[in-house]
Tab-separated table of C-alpha atoms in Angstrom:
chain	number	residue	atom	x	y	z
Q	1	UNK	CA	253.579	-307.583	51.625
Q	2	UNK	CA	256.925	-305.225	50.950
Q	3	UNK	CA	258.431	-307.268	48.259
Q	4	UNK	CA	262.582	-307.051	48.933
Q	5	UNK	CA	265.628	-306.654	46.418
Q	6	UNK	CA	265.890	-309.920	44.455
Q	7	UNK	CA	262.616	-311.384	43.774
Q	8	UNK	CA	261.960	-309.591	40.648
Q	9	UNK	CA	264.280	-308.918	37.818
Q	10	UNK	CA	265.717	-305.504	36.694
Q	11	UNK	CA	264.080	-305.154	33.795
Q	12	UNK	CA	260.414	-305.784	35.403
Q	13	UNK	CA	261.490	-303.517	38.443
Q	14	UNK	CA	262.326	-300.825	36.500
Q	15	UNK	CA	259.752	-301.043	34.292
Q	16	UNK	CA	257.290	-301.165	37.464
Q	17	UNK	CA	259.380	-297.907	38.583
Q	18	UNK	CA	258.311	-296.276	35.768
Q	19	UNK	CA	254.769	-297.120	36.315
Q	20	UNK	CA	254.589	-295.629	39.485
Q	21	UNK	CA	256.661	-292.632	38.347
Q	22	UNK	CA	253.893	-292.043	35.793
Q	23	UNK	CA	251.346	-292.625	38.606
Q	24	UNK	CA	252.436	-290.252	40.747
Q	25	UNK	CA	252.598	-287.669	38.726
Q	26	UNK	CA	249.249	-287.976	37.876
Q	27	UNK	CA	248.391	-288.269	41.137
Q	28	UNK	CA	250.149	-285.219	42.154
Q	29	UNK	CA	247.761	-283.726	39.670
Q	30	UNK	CA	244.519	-285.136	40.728
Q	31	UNK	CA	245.649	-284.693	44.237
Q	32	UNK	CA	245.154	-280.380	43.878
Q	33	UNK	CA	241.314	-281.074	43.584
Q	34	UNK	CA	240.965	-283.182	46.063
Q	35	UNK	CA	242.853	-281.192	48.630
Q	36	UNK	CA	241.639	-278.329	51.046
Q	37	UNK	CA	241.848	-276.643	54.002
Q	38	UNK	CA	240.446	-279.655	55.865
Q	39	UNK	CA	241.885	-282.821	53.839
Q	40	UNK	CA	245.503	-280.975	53.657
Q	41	UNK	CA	246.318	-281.733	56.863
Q	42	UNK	CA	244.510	-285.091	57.316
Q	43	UNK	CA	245.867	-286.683	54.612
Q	44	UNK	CA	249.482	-286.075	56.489
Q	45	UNK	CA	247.663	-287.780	59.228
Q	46	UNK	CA	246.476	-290.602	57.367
Q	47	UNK	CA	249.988	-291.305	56.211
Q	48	UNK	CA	251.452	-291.818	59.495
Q	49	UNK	CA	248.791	-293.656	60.513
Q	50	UNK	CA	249.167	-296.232	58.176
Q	51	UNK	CA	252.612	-296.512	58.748
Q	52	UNK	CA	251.569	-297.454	62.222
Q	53	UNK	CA	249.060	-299.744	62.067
Q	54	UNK	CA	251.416	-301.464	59.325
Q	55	UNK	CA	253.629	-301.982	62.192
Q	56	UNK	CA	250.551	-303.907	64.052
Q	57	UNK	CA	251.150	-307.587	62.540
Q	58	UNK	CA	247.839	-309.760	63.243
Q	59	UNK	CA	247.889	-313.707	62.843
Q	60	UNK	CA	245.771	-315.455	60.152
Q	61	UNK	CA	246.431	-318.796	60.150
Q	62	UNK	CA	249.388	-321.222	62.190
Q	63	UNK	CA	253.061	-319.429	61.649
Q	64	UNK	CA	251.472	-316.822	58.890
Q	65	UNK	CA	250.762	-312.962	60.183
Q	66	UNK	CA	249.243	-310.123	58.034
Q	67	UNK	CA	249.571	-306.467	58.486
Q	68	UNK	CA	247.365	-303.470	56.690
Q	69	UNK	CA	248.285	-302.424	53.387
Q	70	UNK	CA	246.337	-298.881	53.510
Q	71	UNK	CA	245.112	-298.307	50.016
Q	72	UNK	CA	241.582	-298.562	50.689
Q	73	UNK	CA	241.746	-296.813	53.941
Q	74	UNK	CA	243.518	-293.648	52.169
Q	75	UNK	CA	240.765	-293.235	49.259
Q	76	UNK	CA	237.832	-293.450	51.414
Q	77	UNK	CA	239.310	-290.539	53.556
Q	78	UNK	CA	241.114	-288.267	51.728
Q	79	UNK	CA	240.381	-289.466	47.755
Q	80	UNK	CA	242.159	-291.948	45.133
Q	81	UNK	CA	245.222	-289.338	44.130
Q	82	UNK	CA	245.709	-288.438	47.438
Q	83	UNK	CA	245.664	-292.102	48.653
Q	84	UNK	CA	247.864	-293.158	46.002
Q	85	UNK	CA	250.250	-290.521	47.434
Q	86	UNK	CA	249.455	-291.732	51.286
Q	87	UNK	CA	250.808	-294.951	50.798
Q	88	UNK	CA	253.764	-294.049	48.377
Q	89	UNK	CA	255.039	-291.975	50.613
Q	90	UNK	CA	254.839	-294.416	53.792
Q	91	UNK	CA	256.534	-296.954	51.252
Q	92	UNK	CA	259.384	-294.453	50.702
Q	93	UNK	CA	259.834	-293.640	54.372
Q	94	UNK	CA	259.632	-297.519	55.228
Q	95	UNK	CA	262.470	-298.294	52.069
Q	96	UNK	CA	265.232	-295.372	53.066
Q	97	UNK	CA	264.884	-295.367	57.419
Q	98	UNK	CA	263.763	-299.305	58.535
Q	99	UNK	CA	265.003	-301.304	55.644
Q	100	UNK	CA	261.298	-302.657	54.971
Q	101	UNK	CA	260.692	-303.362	51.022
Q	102	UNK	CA	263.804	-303.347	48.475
Q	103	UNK	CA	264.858	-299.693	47.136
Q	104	UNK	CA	264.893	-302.076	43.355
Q	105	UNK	CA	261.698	-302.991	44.215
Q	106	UNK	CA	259.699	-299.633	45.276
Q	107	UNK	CA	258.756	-299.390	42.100
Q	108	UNK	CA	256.840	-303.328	42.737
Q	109	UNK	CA	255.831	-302.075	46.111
Q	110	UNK	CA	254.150	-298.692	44.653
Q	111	UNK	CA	252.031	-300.206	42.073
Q	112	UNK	CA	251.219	-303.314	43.913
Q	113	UNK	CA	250.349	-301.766	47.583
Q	114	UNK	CA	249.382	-298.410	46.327
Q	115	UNK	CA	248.032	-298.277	42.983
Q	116	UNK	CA	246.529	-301.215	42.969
Q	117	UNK	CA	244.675	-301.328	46.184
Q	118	UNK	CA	243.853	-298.224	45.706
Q	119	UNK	CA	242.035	-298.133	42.319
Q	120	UNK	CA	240.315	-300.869	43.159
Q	121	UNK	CA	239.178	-300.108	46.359
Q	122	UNK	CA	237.812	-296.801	45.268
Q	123	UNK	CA	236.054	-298.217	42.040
Q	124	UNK	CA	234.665	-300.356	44.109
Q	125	UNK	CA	233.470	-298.336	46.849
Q	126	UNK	CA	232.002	-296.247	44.267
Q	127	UNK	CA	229.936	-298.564	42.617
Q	128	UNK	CA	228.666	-299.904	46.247
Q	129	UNK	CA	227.580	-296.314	46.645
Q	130	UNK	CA	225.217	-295.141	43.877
Q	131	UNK	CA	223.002	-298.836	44.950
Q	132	UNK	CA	223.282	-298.522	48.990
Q	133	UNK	CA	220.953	-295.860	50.773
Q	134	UNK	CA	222.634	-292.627	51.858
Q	135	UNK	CA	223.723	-293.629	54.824
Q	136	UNK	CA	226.616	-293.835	57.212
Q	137	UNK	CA	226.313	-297.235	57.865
Q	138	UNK	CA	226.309	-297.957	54.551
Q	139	UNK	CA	229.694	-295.914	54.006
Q	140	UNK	CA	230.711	-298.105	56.625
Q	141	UNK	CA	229.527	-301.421	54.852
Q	142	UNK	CA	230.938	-300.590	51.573
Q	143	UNK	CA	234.210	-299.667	53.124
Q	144	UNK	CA	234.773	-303.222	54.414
Q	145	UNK	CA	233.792	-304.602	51.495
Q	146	UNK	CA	236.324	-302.262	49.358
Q	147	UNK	CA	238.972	-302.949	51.694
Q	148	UNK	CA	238.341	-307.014	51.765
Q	149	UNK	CA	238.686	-306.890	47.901
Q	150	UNK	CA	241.596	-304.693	47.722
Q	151	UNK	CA	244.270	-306.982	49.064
Q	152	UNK	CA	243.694	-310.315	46.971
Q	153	UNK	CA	244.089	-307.753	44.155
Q	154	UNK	CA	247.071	-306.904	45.615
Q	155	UNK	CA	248.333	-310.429	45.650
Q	156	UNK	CA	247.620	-310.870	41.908
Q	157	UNK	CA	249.621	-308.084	41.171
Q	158	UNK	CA	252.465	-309.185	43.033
Q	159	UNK	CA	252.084	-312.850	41.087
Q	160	UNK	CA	251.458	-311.028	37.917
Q	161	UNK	CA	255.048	-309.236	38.534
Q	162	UNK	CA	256.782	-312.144	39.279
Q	163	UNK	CA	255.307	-314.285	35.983
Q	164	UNK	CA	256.958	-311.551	33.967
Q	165	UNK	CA	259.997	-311.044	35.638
Q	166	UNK	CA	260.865	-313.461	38.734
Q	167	UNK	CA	263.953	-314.844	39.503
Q	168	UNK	CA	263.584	-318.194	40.359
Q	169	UNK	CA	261.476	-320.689	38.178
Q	170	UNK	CA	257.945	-321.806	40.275
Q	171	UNK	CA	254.843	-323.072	39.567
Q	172	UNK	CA	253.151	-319.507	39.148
Q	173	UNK	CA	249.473	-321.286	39.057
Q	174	UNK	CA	250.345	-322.456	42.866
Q	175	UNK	CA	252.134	-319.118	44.092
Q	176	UNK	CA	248.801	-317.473	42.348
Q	177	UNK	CA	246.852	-320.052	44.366
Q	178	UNK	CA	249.331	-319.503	47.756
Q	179	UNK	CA	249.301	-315.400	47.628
Q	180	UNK	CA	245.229	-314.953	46.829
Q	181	UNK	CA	244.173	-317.620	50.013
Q	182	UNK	CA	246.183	-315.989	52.487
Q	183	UNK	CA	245.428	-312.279	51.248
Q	184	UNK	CA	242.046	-313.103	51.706
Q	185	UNK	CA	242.241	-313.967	55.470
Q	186	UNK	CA	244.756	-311.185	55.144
Q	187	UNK	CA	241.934	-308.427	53.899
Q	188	UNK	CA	239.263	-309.605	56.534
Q	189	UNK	CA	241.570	-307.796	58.956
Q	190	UNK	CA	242.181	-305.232	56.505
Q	191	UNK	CA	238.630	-304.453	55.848
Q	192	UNK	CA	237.884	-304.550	59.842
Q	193	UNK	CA	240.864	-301.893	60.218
Q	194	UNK	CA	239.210	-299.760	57.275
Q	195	UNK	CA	235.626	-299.591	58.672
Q	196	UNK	CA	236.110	-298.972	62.246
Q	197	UNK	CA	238.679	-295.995	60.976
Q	198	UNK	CA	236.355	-294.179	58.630
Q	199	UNK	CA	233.308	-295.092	60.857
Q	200	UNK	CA	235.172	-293.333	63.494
Q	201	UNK	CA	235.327	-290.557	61.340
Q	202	UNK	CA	231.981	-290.560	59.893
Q	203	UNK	CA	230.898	-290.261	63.796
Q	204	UNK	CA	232.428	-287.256	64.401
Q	205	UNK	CA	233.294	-284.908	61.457
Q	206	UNK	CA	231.842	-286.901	58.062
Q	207	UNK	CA	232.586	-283.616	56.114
Q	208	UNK	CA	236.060	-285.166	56.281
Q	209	UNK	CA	235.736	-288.639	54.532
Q	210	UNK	CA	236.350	-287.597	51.047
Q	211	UNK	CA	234.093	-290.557	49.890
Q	212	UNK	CA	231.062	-289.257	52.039
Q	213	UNK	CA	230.670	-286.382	50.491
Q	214	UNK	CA	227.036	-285.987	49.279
Q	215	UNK	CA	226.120	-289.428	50.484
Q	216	UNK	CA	224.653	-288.147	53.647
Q	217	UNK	CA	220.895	-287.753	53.960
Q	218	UNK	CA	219.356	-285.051	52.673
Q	219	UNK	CA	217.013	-282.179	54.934
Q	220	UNK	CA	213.732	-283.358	54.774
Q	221	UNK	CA	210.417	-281.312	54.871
Q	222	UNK	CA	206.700	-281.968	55.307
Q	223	UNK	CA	204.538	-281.487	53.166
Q	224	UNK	CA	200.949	-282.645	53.132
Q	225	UNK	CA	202.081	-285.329	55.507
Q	226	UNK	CA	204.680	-286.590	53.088
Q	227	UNK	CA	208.417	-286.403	53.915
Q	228	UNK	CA	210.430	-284.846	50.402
Q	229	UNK	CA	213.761	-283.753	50.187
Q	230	UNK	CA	214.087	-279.866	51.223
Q	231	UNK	CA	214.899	-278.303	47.628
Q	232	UNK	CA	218.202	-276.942	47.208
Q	233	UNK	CA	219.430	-278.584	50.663
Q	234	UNK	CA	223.005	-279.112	51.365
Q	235	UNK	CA	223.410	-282.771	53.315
Q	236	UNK	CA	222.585	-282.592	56.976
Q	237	UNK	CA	225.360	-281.174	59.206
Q	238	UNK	CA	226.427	-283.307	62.034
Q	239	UNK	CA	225.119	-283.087	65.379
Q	240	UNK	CA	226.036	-280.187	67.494
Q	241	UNK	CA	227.761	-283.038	69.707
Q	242	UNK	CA	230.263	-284.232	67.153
Q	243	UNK	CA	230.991	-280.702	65.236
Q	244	UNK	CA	234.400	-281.657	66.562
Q	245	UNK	CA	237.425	-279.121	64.958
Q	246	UNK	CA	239.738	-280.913	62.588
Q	247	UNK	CA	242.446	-279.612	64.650
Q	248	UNK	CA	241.045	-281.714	67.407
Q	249	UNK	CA	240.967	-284.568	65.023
Q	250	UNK	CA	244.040	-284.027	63.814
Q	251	UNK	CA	245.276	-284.466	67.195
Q	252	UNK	CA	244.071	-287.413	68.604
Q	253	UNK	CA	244.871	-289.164	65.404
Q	254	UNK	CA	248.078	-288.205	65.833
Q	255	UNK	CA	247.926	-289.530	69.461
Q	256	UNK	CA	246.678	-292.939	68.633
Q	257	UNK	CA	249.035	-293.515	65.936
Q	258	UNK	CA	251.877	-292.823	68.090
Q	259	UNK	CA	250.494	-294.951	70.994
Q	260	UNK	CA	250.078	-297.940	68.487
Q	261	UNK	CA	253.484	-297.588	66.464
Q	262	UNK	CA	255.159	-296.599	70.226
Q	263	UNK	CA	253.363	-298.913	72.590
Q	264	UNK	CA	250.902	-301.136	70.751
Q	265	UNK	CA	253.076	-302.816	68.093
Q	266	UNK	CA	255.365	-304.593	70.837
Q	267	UNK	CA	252.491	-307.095	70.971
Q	268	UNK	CA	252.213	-307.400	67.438
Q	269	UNK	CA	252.674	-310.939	65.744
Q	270	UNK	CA	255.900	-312.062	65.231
Q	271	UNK	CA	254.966	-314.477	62.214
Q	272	UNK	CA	255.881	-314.073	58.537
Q	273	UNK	CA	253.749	-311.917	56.315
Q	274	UNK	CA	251.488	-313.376	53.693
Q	275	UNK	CA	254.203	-312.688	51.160
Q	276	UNK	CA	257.317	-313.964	53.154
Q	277	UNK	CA	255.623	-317.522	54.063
Q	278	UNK	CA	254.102	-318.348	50.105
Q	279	UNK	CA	257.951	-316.967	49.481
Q	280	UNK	CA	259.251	-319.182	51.789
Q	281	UNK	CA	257.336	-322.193	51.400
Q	282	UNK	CA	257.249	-322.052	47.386
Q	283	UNK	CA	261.147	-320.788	47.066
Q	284	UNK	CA	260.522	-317.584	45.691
Q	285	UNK	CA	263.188	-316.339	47.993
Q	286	UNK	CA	266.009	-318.149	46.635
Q	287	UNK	CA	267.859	-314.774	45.450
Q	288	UNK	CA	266.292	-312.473	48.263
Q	289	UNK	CA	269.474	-309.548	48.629
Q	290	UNK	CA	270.161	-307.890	51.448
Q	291	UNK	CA	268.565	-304.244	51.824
Q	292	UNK	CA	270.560	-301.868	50.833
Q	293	UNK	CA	269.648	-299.906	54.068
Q	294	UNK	CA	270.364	-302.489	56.516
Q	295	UNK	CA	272.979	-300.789	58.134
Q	296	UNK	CA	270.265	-297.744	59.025
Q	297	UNK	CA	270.398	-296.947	62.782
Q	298	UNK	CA	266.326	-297.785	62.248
Q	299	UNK	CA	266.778	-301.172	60.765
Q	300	UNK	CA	264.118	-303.405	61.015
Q	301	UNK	CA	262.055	-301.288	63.346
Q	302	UNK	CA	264.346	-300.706	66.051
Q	303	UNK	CA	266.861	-297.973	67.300
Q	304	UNK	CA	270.685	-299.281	67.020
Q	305	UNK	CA	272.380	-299.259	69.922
Q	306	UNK	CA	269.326	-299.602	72.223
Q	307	UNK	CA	269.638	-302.987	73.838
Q	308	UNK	CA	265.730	-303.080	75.529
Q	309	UNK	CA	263.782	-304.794	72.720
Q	310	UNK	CA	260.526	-302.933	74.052
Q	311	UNK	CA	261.864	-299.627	74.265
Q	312	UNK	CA	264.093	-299.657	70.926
Q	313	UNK	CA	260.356	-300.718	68.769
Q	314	UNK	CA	258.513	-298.093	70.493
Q	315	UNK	CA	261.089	-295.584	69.768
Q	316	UNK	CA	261.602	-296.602	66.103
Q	317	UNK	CA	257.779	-296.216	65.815
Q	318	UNK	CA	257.504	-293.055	67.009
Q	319	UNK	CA	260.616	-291.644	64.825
Q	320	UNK	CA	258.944	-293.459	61.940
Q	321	UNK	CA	255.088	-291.673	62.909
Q	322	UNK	CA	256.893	-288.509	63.524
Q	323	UNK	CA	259.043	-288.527	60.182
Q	324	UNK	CA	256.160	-289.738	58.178
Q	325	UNK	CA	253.864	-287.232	59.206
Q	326	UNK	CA	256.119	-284.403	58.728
Q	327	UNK	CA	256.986	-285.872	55.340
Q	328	UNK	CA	253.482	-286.518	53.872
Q	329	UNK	CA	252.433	-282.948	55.390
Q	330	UNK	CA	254.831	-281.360	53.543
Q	331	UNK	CA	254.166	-283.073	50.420
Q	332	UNK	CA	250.550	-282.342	50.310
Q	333	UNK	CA	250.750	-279.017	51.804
Q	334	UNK	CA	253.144	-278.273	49.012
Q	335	UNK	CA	250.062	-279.587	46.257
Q	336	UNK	CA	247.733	-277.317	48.166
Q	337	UNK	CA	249.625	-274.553	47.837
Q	338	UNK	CA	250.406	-275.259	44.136
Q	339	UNK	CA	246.469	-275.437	43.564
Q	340	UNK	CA	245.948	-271.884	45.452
Q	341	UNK	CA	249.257	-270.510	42.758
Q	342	UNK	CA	246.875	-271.958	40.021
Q	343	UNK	CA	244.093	-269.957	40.250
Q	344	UNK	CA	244.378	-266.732	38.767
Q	345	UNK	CA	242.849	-263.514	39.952
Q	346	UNK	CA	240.415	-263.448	36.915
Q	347	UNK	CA	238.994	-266.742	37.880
Q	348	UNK	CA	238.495	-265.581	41.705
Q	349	UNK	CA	236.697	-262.614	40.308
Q	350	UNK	CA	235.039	-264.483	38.096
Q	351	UNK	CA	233.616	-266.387	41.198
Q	352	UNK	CA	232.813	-263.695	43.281
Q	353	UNK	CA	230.684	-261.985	40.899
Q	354	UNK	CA	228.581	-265.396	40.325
Q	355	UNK	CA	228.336	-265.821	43.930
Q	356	UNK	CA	227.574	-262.464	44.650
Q	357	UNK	CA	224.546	-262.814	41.570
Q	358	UNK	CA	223.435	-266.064	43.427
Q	359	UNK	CA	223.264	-264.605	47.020
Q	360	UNK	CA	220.917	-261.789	45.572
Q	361	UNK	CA	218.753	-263.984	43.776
Q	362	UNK	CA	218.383	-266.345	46.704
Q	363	UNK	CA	217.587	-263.353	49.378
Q	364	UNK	CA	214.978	-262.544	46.658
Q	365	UNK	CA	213.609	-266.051	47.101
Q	366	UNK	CA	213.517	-266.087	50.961
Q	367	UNK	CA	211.438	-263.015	50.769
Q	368	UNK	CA	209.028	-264.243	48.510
Q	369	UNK	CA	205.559	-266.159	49.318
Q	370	UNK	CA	207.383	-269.183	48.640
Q	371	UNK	CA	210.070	-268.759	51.164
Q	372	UNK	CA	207.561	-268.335	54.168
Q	373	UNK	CA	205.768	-271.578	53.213
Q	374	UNK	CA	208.934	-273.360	53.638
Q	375	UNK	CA	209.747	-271.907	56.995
Q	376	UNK	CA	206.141	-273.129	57.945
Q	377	UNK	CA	206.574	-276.924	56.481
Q	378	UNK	CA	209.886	-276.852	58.071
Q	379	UNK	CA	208.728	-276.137	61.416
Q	380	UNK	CA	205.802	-278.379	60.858
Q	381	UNK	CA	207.756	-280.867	60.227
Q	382	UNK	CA	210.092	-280.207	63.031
Q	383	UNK	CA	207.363	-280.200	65.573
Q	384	UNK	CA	205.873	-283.675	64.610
């Protein structure tokens, strides 16, 4: 769905530009509390990640192919700011090395493939939430859903854009018509992509899907044969089995992103997108320019010079996993850091003292009458 140079007018480009300007920077803001030790480095991870499975074309329907768009995906995992980020910064990387989406038009692809998918996708994930049980497969559920809805909102952005500044005069009530139909056959796949990822995820470390957090079950006790929720209880921890590292994580992510940008996307379709057959078919691409990257030794997903068709996708896929990952680290490492410069040495002691006031009262607690009683309906509970 990267919309090229030509299909929308200056004056709606840069306005769009300035729209994700002003989105960024707020998300560069939100992004501090939403990044940690552990989300830091995934959400470097999830940006490369998406940039590879964009490269996986599927087919929809005869001669039309869709392809992730990764807003969904990115604030389930690692939150809405930090999503926003995700994708804007595959976008960039996809503009300036492979000549994919017009450098006029970034400011189109931001709010329509990032912004867009992403608010939505995390509103409505959200709202899913508070009326599904607290469980994984839930998470799970509410992710597809999230994801399916995303990318017809996508669409309507895009046709929204073009009303108010495309280039060629069309029937916008058909192109509306065109876009939404095959986005929707577009976000099954998208929504299938998004739920086997974060259920994936949920299966091994949970703590790291941002929009799990405290939607796990609670620890239950028994008391007078009744199951209640333990008071005070954090969620339940995952099984000693999958208290997999995040390095570990980190890792084979990284692997299978590689093997599907390197290996994988050779088998990809080789069909239009969604956007490039309604443009084709309803003459929106009448003034299409050429990129002004198309001379880039990465071109169109391949490595100049490299005459094996196999081995010059691969390789462009790997330099575009390897340069993406590096570049979204850095950004978000960068907002991490920022957040640690933020908090002044007041507000750590500040913190200490409340958690050192907490710990005492709690030991207190544990000692008392009531303390012992809950060891004894824990393990009561533990042995039925």
């Amino acid at each position: 769905m990267h919309v090229p140079d030509g299909f929308i007018d200056a004056p709606t480009s840069a306005a769009t530009g300035v729209i994700a300007a002003g989105a960024i920077a707020v998300s560069l803001r939100g992004a501090r509390r939403e990044l940690d030790e552990r989300t830091a480095p995934l959400a470097g991870l999830v940006a490369a990640f998406i940039f590879a499975v964009q490269m996986l074309n599927f087919p929809v329907a005869a001669g039309t192919s869709g392809h992730l768009l990764g807003g969904a995906l990115a604030a389930i995992l690692v939150g809405p700011y930090t999503g926003v980020l995700c994708v804007s910064v595959v976008l960039l990387m996809q503009g300036l090395l492979f000549a994919d989406g017009g450098l006029t038009a970034l400011g189109v692809n931001i709010t329509s493939m990032a912004i867009v998918t992403t608010v939505v996708a995390y509103a409505l994930f959200r709202g899913l939430a508070k009326v599904l049980p607290r469980t994984r497969g839930s998470i799970t559920a509410a992710s597809f859903v999230a994801a399916l809805v995303s990318v017809p909102a996508a669409a309507l952005a895009f046709t929204l854009m073009y009303a108010i500044g495309g280039t060629t005069d069309v029937s916008i009530g058909k192109v509306a018509t065109a876009m939404v139909g095959v986005h929707l056959l577009i976000g099954i796949g998208e929504a299938a992509i998004t739920a086997l990822t974060v259920g994936a995820v949920l299966a091994v470390r949970p703590d790291l899907v941002h929009a799990a957090r405290g939607r796990t079950p609670k620890l239950k006790l028994r008391v007078n044969g009744e199951l209640v929720d333990a008071p005070g209880a954090e969620p339940e921890a995952p099984p000693v089995a999958a208290r997999t590292s995040h390095r570990g994580v980190w890792a084979a992510g990284l692997v299978a992103s590689l093997l599907l940008a390197g290996f994988v996307s050779f088998y990809a379709s080789a069909d239009p997108d969604g956007l490039e057959k309604v443009a084709t078919d309803h003459g929106i691409d009448k003034k299409a320019e050429e990129h002004a990257a198309a001379d880039s030794p990465l071109a169109d997903y391949g490595v100049m010079d490299v005459d094996d068709a196999r081995l010059s996708g691969g390789l462009a896929g790997v330099i575009g996993v390897g340069v993406t990952v590096v570049a979204g680290s850095a950004v978000f490492w960068a907002v991490r850091r920022r957040r640690s410069d933020d908090t002044s040495p007041s507000d750590t002691s500040d913190t200490t003292n409340t958690s050192d006031t907490t710990n005492t009262s709690d030991t207190t607690n544990t000692s008392g009458t009531s303390g012992t009683s809950g060891t004894s309906n824990a393990t009561s509970s533990t042995g039925a």
